Structures are given as C-alpha cells and as structure tokens.
PDB file of C-alpha atoms in Angstrom:
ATOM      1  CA  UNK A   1     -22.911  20.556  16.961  1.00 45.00           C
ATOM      2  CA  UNK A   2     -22.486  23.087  14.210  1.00 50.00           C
ATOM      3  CA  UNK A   3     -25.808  23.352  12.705  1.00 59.00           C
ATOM      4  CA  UNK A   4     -28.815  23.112  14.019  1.00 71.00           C
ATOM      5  CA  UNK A   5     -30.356  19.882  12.257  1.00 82.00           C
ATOM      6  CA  UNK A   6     -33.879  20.170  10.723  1.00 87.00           C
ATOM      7  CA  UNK A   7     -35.790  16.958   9.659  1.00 92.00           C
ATOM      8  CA  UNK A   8     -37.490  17.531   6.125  1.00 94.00           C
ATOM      9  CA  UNK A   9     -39.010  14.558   5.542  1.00 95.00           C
ATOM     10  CA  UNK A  10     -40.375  15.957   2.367  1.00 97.00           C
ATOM     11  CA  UNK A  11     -37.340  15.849   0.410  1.00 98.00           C
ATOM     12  CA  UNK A  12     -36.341  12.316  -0.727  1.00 98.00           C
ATOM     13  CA  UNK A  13     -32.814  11.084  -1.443  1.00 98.00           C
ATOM     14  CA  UNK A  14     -30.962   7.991  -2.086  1.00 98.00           C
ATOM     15  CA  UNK A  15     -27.650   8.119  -0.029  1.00 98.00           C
ATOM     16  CA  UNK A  16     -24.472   6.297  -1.831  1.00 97.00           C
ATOM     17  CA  UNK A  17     -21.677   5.420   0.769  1.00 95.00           C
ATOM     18  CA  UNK A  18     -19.480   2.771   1.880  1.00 92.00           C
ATOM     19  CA  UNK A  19     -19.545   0.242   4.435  1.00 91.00           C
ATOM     20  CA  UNK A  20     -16.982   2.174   6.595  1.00 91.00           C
ATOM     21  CA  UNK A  21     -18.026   3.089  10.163  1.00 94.00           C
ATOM     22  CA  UNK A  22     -17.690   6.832   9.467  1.00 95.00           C
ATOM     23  CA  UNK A  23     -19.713   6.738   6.243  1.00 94.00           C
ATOM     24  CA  UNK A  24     -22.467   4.470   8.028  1.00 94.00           C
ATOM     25  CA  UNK A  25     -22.711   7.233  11.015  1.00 96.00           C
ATOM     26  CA  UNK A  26     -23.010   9.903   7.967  1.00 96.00           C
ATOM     27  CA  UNK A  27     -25.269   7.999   6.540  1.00 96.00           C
ATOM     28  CA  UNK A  28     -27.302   7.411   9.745  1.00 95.00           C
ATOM     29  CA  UNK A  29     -27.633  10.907  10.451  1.00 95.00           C
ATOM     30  CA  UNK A  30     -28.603  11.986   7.240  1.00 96.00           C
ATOM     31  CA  UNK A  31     -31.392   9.109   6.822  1.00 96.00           C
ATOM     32  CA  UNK A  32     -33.021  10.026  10.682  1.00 94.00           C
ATOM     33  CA  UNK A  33     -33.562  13.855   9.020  1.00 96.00           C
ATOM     34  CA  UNK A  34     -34.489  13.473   5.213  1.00 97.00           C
ATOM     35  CA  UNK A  35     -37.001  10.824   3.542  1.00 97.00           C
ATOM     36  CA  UNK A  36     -33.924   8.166   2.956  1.00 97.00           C
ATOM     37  CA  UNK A  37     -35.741   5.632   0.378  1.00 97.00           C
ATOM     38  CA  UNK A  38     -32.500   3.476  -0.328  1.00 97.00           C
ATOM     39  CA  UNK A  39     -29.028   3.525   1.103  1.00 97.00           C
ATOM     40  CA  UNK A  40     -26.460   2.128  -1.503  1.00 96.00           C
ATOM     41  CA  UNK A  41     -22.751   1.104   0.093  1.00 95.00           C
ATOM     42  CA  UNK A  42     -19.891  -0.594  -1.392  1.00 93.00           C
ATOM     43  CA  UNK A  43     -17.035  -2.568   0.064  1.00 87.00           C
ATOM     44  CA  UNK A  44     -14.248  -0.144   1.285  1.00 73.00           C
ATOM     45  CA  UNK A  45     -10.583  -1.172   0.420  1.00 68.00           C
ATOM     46  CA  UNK A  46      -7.412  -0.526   2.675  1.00 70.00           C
ATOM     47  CA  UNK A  47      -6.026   1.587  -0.067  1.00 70.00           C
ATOM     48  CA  UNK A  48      -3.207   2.090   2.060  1.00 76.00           C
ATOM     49  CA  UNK A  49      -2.848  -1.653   3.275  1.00 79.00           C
ATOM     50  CA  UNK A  50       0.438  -2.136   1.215  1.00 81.00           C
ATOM     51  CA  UNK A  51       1.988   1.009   2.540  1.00 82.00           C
ATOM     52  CA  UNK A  52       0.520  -0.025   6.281  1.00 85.00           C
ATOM     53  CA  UNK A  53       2.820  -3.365   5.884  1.00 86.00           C
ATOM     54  CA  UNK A  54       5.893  -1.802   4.987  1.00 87.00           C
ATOM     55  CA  UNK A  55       6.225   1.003   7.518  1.00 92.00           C
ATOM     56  CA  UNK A  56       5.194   0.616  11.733  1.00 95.00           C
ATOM     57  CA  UNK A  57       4.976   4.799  11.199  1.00 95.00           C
ATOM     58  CA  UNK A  58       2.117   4.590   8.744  1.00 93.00           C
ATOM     59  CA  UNK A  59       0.408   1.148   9.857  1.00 93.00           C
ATOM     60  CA  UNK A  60       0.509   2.937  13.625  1.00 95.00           C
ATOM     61  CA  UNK A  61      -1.016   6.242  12.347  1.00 95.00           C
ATOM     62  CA  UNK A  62      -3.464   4.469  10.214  1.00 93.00           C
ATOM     63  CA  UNK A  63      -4.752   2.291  13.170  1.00 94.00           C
ATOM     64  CA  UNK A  64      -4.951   5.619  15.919  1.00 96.00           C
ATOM     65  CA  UNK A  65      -6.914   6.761  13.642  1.00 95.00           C
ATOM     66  CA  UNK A  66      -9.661   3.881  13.134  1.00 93.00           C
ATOM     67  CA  UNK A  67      -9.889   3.747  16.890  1.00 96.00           C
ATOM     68  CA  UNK A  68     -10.478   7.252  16.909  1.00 97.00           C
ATOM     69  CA  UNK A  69     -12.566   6.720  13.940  1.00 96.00           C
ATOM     70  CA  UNK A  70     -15.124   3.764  16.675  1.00 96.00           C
ATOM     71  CA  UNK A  71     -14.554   6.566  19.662  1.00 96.00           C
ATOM     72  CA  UNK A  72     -16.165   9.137  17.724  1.00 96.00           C
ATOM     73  CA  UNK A  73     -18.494   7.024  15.750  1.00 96.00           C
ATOM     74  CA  UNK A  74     -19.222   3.626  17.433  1.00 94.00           C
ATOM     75  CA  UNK A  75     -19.143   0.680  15.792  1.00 87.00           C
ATOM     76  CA  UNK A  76     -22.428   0.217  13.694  1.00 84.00           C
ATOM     77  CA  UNK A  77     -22.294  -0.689  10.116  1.00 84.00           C
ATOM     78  CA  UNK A  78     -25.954  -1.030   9.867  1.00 85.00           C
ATOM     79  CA  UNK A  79     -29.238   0.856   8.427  1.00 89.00           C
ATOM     80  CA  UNK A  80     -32.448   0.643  10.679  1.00 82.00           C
ATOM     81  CA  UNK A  81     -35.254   1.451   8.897  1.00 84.00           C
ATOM     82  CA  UNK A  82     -34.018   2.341   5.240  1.00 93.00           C
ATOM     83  CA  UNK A  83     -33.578  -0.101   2.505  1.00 95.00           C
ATOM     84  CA  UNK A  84     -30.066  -0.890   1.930  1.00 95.00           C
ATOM     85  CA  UNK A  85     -28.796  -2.192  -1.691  1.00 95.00           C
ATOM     86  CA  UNK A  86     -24.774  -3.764  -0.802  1.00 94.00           C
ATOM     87  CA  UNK A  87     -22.525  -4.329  -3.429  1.00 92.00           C
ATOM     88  CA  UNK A  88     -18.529  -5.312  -3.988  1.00 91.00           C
ATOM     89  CA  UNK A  89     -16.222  -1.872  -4.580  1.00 87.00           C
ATOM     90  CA  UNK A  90     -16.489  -0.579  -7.524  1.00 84.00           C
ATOM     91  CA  UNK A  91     -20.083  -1.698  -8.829  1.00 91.00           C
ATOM     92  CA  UNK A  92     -21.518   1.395  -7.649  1.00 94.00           C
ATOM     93  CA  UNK A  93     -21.308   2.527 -12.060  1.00 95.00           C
ATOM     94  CA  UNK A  94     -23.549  -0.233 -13.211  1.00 95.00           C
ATOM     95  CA  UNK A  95     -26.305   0.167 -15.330  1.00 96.00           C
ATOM     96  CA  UNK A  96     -28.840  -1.507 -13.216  1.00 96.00           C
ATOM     97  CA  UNK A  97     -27.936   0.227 -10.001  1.00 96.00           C
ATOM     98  CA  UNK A  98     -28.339   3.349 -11.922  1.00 97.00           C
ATOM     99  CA  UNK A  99     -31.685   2.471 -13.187  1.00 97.00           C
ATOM    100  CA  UNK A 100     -32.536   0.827  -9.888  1.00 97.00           C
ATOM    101  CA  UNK A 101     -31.644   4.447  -8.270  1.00 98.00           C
ATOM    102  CA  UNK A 102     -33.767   6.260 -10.735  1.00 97.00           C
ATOM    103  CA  UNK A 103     -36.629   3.937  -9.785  1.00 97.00           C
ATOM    104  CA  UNK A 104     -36.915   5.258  -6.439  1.00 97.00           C
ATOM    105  CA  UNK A 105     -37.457   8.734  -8.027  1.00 97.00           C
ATOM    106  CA  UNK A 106     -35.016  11.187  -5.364  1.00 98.00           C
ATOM    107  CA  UNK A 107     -34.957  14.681  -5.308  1.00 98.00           C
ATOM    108  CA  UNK A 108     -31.338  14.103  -4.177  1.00 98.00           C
ATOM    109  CA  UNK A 109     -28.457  11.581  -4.743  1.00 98.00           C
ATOM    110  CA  UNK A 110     -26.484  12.642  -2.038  1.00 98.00           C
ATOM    111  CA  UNK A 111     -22.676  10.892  -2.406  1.00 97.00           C
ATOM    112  CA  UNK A 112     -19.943  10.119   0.503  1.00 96.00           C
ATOM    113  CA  UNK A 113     -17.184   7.626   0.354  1.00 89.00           C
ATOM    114  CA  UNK A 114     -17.703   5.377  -2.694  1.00 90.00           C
ATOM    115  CA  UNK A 115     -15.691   4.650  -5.844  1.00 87.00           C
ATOM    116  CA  UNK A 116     -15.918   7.606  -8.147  1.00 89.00           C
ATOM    117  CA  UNK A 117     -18.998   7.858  -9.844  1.00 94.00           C
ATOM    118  CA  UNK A 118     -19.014   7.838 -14.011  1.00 95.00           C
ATOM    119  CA  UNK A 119     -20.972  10.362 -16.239  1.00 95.00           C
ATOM    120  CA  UNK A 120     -23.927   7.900 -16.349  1.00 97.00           C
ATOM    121  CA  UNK A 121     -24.743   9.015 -13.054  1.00 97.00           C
ATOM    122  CA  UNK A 122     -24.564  12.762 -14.265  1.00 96.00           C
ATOM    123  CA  UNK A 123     -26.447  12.191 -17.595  1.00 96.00           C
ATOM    124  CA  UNK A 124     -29.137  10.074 -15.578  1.00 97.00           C
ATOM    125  CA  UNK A 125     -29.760  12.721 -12.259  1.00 97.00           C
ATOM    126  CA  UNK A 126     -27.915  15.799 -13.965  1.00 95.00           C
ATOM    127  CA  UNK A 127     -26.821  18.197 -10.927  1.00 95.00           C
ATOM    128  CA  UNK A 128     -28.856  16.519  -8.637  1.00 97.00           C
ATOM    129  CA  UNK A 129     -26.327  14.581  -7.231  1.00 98.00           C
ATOM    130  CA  UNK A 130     -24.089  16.526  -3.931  1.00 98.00           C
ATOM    131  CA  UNK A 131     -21.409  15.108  -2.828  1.00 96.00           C
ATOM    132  CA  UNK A 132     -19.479  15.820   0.753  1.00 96.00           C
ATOM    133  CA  UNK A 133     -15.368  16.125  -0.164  1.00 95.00           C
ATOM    134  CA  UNK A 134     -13.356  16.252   3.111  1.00 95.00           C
ATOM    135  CA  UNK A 135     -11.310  19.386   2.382  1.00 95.00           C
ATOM    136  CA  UNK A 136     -11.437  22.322   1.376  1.00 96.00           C
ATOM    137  CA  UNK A 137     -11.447  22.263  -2.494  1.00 93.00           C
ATOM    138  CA  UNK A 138     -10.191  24.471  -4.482  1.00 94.00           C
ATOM    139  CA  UNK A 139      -7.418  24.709  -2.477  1.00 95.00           C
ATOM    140  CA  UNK A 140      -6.015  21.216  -1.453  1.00 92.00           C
ATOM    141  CA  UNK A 141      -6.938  18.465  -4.327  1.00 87.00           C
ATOM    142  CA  UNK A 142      -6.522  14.907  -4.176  1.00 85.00           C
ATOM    143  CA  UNK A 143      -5.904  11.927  -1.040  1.00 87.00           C
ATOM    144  CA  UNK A 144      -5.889  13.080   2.621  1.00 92.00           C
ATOM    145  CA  UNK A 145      -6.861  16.645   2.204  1.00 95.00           C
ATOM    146  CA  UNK A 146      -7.132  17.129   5.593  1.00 97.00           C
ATOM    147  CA  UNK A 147      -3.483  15.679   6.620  1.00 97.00           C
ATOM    148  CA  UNK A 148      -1.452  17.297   3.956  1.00 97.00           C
ATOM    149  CA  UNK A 149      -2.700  21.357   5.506  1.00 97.00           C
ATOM    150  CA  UNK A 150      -1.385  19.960   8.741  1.00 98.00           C
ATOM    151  CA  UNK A 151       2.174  19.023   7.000  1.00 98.00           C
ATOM    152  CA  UNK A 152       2.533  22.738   5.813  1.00 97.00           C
ATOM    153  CA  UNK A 153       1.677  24.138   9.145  1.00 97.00           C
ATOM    154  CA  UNK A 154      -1.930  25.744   7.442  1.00 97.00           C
ATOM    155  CA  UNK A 155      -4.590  24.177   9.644  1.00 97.00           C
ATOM    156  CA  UNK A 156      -7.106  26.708   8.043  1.00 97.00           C
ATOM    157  CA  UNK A 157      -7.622  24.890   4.961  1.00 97.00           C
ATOM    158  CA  UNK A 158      -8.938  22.255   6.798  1.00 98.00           C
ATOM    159  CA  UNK A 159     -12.916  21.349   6.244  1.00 97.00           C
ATOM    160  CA  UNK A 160     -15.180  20.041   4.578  1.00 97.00           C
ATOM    161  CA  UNK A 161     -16.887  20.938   1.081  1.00 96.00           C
ATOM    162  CA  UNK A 162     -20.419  20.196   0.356  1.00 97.00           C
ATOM    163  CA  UNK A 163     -20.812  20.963  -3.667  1.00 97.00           C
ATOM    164  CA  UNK A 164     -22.487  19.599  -6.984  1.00 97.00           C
ATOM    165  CA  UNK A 165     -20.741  16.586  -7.693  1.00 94.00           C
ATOM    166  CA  UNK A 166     -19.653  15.905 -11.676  1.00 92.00           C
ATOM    167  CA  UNK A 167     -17.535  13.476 -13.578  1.00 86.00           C
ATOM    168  CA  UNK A 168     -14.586  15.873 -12.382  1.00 82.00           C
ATOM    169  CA  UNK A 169     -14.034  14.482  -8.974  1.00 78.00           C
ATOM    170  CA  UNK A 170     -14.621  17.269  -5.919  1.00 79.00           C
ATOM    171  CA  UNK A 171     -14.475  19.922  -8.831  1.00 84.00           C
ATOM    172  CA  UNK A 172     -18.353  20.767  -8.801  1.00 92.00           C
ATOM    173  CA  UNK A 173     -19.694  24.235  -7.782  1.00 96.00           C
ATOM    174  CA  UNK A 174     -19.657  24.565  -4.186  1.00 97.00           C
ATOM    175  CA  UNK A 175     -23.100  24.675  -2.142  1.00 97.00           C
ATOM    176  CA  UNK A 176     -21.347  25.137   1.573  1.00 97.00           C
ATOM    177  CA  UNK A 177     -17.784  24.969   3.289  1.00 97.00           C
ATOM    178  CA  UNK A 178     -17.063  24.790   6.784  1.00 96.00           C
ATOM    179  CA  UNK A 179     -13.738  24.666   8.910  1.00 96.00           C
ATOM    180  CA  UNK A 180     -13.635  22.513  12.307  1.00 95.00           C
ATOM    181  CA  UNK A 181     -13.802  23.914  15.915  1.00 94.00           C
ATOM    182  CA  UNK A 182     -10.128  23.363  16.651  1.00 96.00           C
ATOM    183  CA  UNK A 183      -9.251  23.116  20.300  1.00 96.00           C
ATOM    184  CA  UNK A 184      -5.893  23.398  21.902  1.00 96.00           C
ATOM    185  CA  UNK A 185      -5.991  20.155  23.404  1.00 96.00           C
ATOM    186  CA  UNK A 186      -6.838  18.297  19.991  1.00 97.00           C
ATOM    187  CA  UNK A 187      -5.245  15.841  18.061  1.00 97.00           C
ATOM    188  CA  UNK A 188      -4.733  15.092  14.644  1.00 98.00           C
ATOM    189  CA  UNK A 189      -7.164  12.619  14.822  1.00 98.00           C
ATOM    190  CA  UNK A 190      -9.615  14.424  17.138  1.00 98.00           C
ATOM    191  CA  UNK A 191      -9.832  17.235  14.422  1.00 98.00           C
ATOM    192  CA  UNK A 192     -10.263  14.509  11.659  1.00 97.00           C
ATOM    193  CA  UNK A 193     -13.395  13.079  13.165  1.00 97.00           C
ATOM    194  CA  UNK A 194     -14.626  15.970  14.217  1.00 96.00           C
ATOM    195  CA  UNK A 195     -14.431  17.637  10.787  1.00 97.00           C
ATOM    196  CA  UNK A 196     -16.773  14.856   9.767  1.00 97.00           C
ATOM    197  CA  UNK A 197     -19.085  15.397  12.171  1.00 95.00           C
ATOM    198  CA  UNK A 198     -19.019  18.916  11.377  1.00 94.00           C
ATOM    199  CA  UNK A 199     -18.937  18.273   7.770  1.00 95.00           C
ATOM    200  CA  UNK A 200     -21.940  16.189   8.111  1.00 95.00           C
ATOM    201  CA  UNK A 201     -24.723  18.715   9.547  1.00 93.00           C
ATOM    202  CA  UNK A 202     -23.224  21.062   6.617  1.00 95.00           C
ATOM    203  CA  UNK A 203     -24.271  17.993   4.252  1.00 97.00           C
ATOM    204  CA  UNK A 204     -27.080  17.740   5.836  1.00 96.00           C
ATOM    205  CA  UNK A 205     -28.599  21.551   5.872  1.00 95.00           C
ATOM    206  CA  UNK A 206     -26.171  22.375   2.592  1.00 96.00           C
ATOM    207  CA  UNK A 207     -28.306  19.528   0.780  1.00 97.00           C
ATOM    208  CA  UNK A 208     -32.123  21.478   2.215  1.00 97.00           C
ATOM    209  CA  UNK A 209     -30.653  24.769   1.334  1.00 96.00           C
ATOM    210  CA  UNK A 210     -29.915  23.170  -2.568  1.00 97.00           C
ATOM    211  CA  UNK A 211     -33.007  21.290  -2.790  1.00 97.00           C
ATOM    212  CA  UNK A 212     -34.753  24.606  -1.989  1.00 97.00           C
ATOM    213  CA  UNK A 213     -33.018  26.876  -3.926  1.00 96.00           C
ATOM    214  CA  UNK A 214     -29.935  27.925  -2.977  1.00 94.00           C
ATOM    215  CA  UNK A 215     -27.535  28.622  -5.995  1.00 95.00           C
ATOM    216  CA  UNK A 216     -24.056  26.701  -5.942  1.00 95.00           C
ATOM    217  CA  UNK A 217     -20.857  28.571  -6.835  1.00 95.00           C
ATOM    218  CA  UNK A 218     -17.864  27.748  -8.791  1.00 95.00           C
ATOM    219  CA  UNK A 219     -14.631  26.497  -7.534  1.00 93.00           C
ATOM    220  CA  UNK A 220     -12.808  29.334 -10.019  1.00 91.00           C
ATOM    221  CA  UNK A 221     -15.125  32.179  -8.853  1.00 91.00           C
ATOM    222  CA  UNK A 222     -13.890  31.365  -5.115  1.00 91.00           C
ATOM    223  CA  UNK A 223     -10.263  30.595  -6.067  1.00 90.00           C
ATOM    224  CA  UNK A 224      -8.739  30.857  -9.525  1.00 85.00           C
ATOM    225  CA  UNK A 225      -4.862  30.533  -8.037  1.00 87.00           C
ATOM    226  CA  UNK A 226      -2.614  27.807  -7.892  1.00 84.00           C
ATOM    227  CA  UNK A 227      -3.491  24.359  -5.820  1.00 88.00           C
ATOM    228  CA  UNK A 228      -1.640  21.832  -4.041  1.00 90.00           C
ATOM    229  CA  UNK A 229      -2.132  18.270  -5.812  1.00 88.00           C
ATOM    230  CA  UNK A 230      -1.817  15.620  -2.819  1.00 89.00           C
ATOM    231  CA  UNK A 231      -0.868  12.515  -3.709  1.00 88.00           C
ATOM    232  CA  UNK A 232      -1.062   8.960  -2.278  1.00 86.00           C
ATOM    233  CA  UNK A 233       2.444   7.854  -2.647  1.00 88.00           C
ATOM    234  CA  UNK A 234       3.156  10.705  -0.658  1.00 92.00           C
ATOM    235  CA  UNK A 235       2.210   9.879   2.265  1.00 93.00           C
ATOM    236  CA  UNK A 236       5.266   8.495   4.098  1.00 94.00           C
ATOM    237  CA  UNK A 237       7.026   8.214   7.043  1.00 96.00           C
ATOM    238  CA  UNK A 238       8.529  11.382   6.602  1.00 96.00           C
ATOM    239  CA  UNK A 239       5.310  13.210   6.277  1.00 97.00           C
ATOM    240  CA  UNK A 240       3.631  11.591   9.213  1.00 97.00           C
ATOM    241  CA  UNK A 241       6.597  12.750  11.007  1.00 97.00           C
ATOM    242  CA  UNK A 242       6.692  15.959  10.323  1.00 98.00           C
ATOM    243  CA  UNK A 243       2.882  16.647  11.284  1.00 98.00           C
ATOM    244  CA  UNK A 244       3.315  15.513  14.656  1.00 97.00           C
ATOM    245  CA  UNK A 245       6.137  17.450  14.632  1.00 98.00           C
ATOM    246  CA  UNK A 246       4.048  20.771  14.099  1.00 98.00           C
ATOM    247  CA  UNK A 247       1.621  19.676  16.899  1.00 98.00           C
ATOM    248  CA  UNK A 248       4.521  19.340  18.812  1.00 97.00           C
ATOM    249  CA  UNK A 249       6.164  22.857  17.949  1.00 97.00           C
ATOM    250  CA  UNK A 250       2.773  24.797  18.599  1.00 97.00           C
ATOM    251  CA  UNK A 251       0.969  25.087  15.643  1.00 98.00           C
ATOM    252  CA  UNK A 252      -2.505  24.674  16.783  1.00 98.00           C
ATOM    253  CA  UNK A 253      -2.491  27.478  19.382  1.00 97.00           C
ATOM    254  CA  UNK A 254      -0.740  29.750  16.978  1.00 97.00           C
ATOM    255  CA  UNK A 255      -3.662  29.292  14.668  1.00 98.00           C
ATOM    256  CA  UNK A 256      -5.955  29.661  17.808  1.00 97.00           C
ATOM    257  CA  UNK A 257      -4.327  32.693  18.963  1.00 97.00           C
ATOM    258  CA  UNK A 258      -4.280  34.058  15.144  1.00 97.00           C
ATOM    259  CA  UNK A 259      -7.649  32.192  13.654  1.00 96.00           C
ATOM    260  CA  UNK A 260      -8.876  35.830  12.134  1.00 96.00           C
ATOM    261  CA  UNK A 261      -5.973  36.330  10.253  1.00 96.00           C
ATOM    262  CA  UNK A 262      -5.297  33.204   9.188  1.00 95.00           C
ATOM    263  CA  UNK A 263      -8.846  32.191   8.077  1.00 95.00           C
ATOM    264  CA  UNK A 264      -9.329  35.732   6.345  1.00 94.00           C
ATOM    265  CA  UNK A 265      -6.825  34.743   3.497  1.00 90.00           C
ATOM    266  CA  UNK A 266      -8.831  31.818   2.720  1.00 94.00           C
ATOM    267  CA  UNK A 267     -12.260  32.115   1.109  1.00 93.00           C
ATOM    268  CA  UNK A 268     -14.624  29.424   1.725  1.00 95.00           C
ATOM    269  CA  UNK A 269     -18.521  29.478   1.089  1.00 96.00           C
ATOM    270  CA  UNK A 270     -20.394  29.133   4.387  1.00 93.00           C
ATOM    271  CA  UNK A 271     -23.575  27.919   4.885  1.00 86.00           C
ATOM    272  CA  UNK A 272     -24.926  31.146   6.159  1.00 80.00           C
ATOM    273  CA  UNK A 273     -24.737  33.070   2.926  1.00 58.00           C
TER     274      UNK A 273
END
C-alpha cells in the first residue's frame, strides 16, 4: 500500500463509477472508509471491441489485461452495504439522477470511470465533485494515458491524478499525483493495475485532505508546456508492438537504475505537500 488509509466516516459522498471490476474494487474501497450514501454505475462499453475484432495483437493485449485486471481485483461487481442506483451508459447526465444525487446531500461527488459528466453536474455541486484520471495530466491527455508513456520509453509520466473535476475533462486543478512502485520484474499490465491500486488510496486520502481544506492547484501552474494528445485510433498493432518492445530492450531497469533523474524533470503534486 501507498497510503496509509484512514476511515472518516464523517464525510459523506456519493461515488459515480461503472460496472467494471476495477471501478467496483475502487469503489469498494472507497465506500469501507468514507460515509458512502449511494453508489451510481453505468454500463461500461468495449470501446475498443471493433478494433479487438480486427487485429489478434490488440484483442490479445486487451484480454491479458482483463485477466490481469480479475488477478489484481477479483471478480465482484457488487456493493455490500451502500445503496446502489444502475443505469444504461450514458444516463449518468440526467436531470433526475442529478437531483436524485443532490437529495442525498454529499460533501463529495467523487467520479471514476463513467461517461463524461455535463456542466449540470458542475452548476448543481460546483467544485465539489473530484475525479481520479489515470495519468498524469498535464502532461499526457486523452485514451490510455498510461500505455502511450510506455510507447515513448518515459515510464515516469505514469500515475494517477486526483483533481477537481469540470466540464473540461481531466483539466481541473490538481489535489494529488502519484507515480507507481515500478519493479523490475513487472509487466505492462502489472504496473497498470497497480497504478490503480495506488491511485486509489491517493483518491481516497486526496479526497479527506480536499474535504478538509487542502487547496487544489492548476494544471498551468504545474506545467504550462506542450502535451501529448493520445488518441484512440492510435492504438494499433504497431504501438502495442513497440511497447513490448521497450520492456524487452530494458527500459524499466533503466528508469529503476535512473528514477531520480528521470522523475526530477517531471513535476507532479504529491499528496504530502
């Protein structure tokens, strides 16, 4: 574990999620720590189904990785205990799940893995609403923030941003960072789940640290130089090649041997501060 993880049961927050078994074990987590009075998940797409059926490259990497994805995380796509409003993808912007939201009066809407959320959830709970991006944003924008470092041989802008989420997706002011415990023996997968589990005690004490006070800080004030966009239709065969290609070459225990000098270019906010 990263953090340590403190229970606050004082703090109430409505967790918005999909039904996917990493976003259930997020959710999970969160819920046995902070007063969880609803738990709102929508249907999760294969966004990359059509791409999967096309290529054996892709469909193989995306299947490693959701059996990594029930090694790491089990199999459970249920709530014990919490209230639990499910709904098809892409309802999460209705009025009346809005309102019904409101109604449970949270300190904290805190947001992981559903369709993008409109401005009525912003003009209802303001900057109440945090949001856990896997990446590290400003930096890497877009799908598969995590893969595309990987592809340019720069695993230290890989991690996980906690921040203020707004109608400008994973553009908020940033609450907390953190980058993964990369071993030498890891996998690309490996380090993808365990970035989430990482990520999530950051959510988790990133969220307590906000609720009590903690000021957030812009994305420009960290980083005001040039990004790389990462794109869906990029992903191809070529790509996934060429990452297992630099886990082939050495590029994890060159960043291991050189993590201070590599990480030192590259600002992120840690929780600490």
């Amino acid at each position: 574990m990263k953090y340590k993880l403190p229970k606050r049961k004082d703090i109430r927050v409505v967790i918005l999620t999909s039904d996917n078994i990493r976003h259930c074990w997020v959710a999970n987590i969160i819920s046995e720590h902070l007063n969880t009075v609803l738990i709102v998940t929508e249907n999760k797409p294969k966004i990359y189904s059509d791409m999967m059926e096309k290529s054996q490259i892709i469909n193989r990497h995306f299947r490693t990785n959701s059996l990594y994805e029930e090694l790491y995380f089990g199999n459970t796509r249920t709530f014990p205990n919490v209230p639990v409003l499910s709904m098809p993808r892409g309802s999460i912007n209705k009025e009346d799940v809005v309102a019904y939201v409101k109604k449970q009066n949270p300190d904290l809407i805190l947001l992981y893995g559903t369709s993008i959320l409109k401005e009525i959830w912003f003009e209802t709970f303001k900057r109440d609403v945090v949001n856990m991006h896997l990446g590290l944003s400003p930096y890497y924008r877009g799908s598969n923030t995590n893969f595309w470092p990987m592809y340019y041989r720069e695993p230290e802008y890989v991690g996980v941003t906690i921040h203020v989420a707004t109608a400008d997706v994973d553009a908020g002011d940033i609450i907390c960072q953190i980058r993964p415990d990369i071993k030498i023996s890891d996998t690309l997968y490996d380090i993808n789940m365990d970035t989430i589990k990482q990520g999530t005690y950051a959510f988790l004490n990133g969220s307590i640290a906000y609720h009590d006070g903690r000021k957030s800080i812009s994305q420009r004030a960290l980083y005001n130089g040039d990004e790389r966009i990462c794109k869906k239709r990029d992903l191809t065969e070529d790509a996934i090649l060429k990452v297992f290609e630099n886990f082939n070459s050495g590029m994890v225990l060159d960043y291991i041997n050189n993590y201070n000098t590599f990480t030192e270019k590259v600002k992120i906010v840690p929780l600490s501060k």
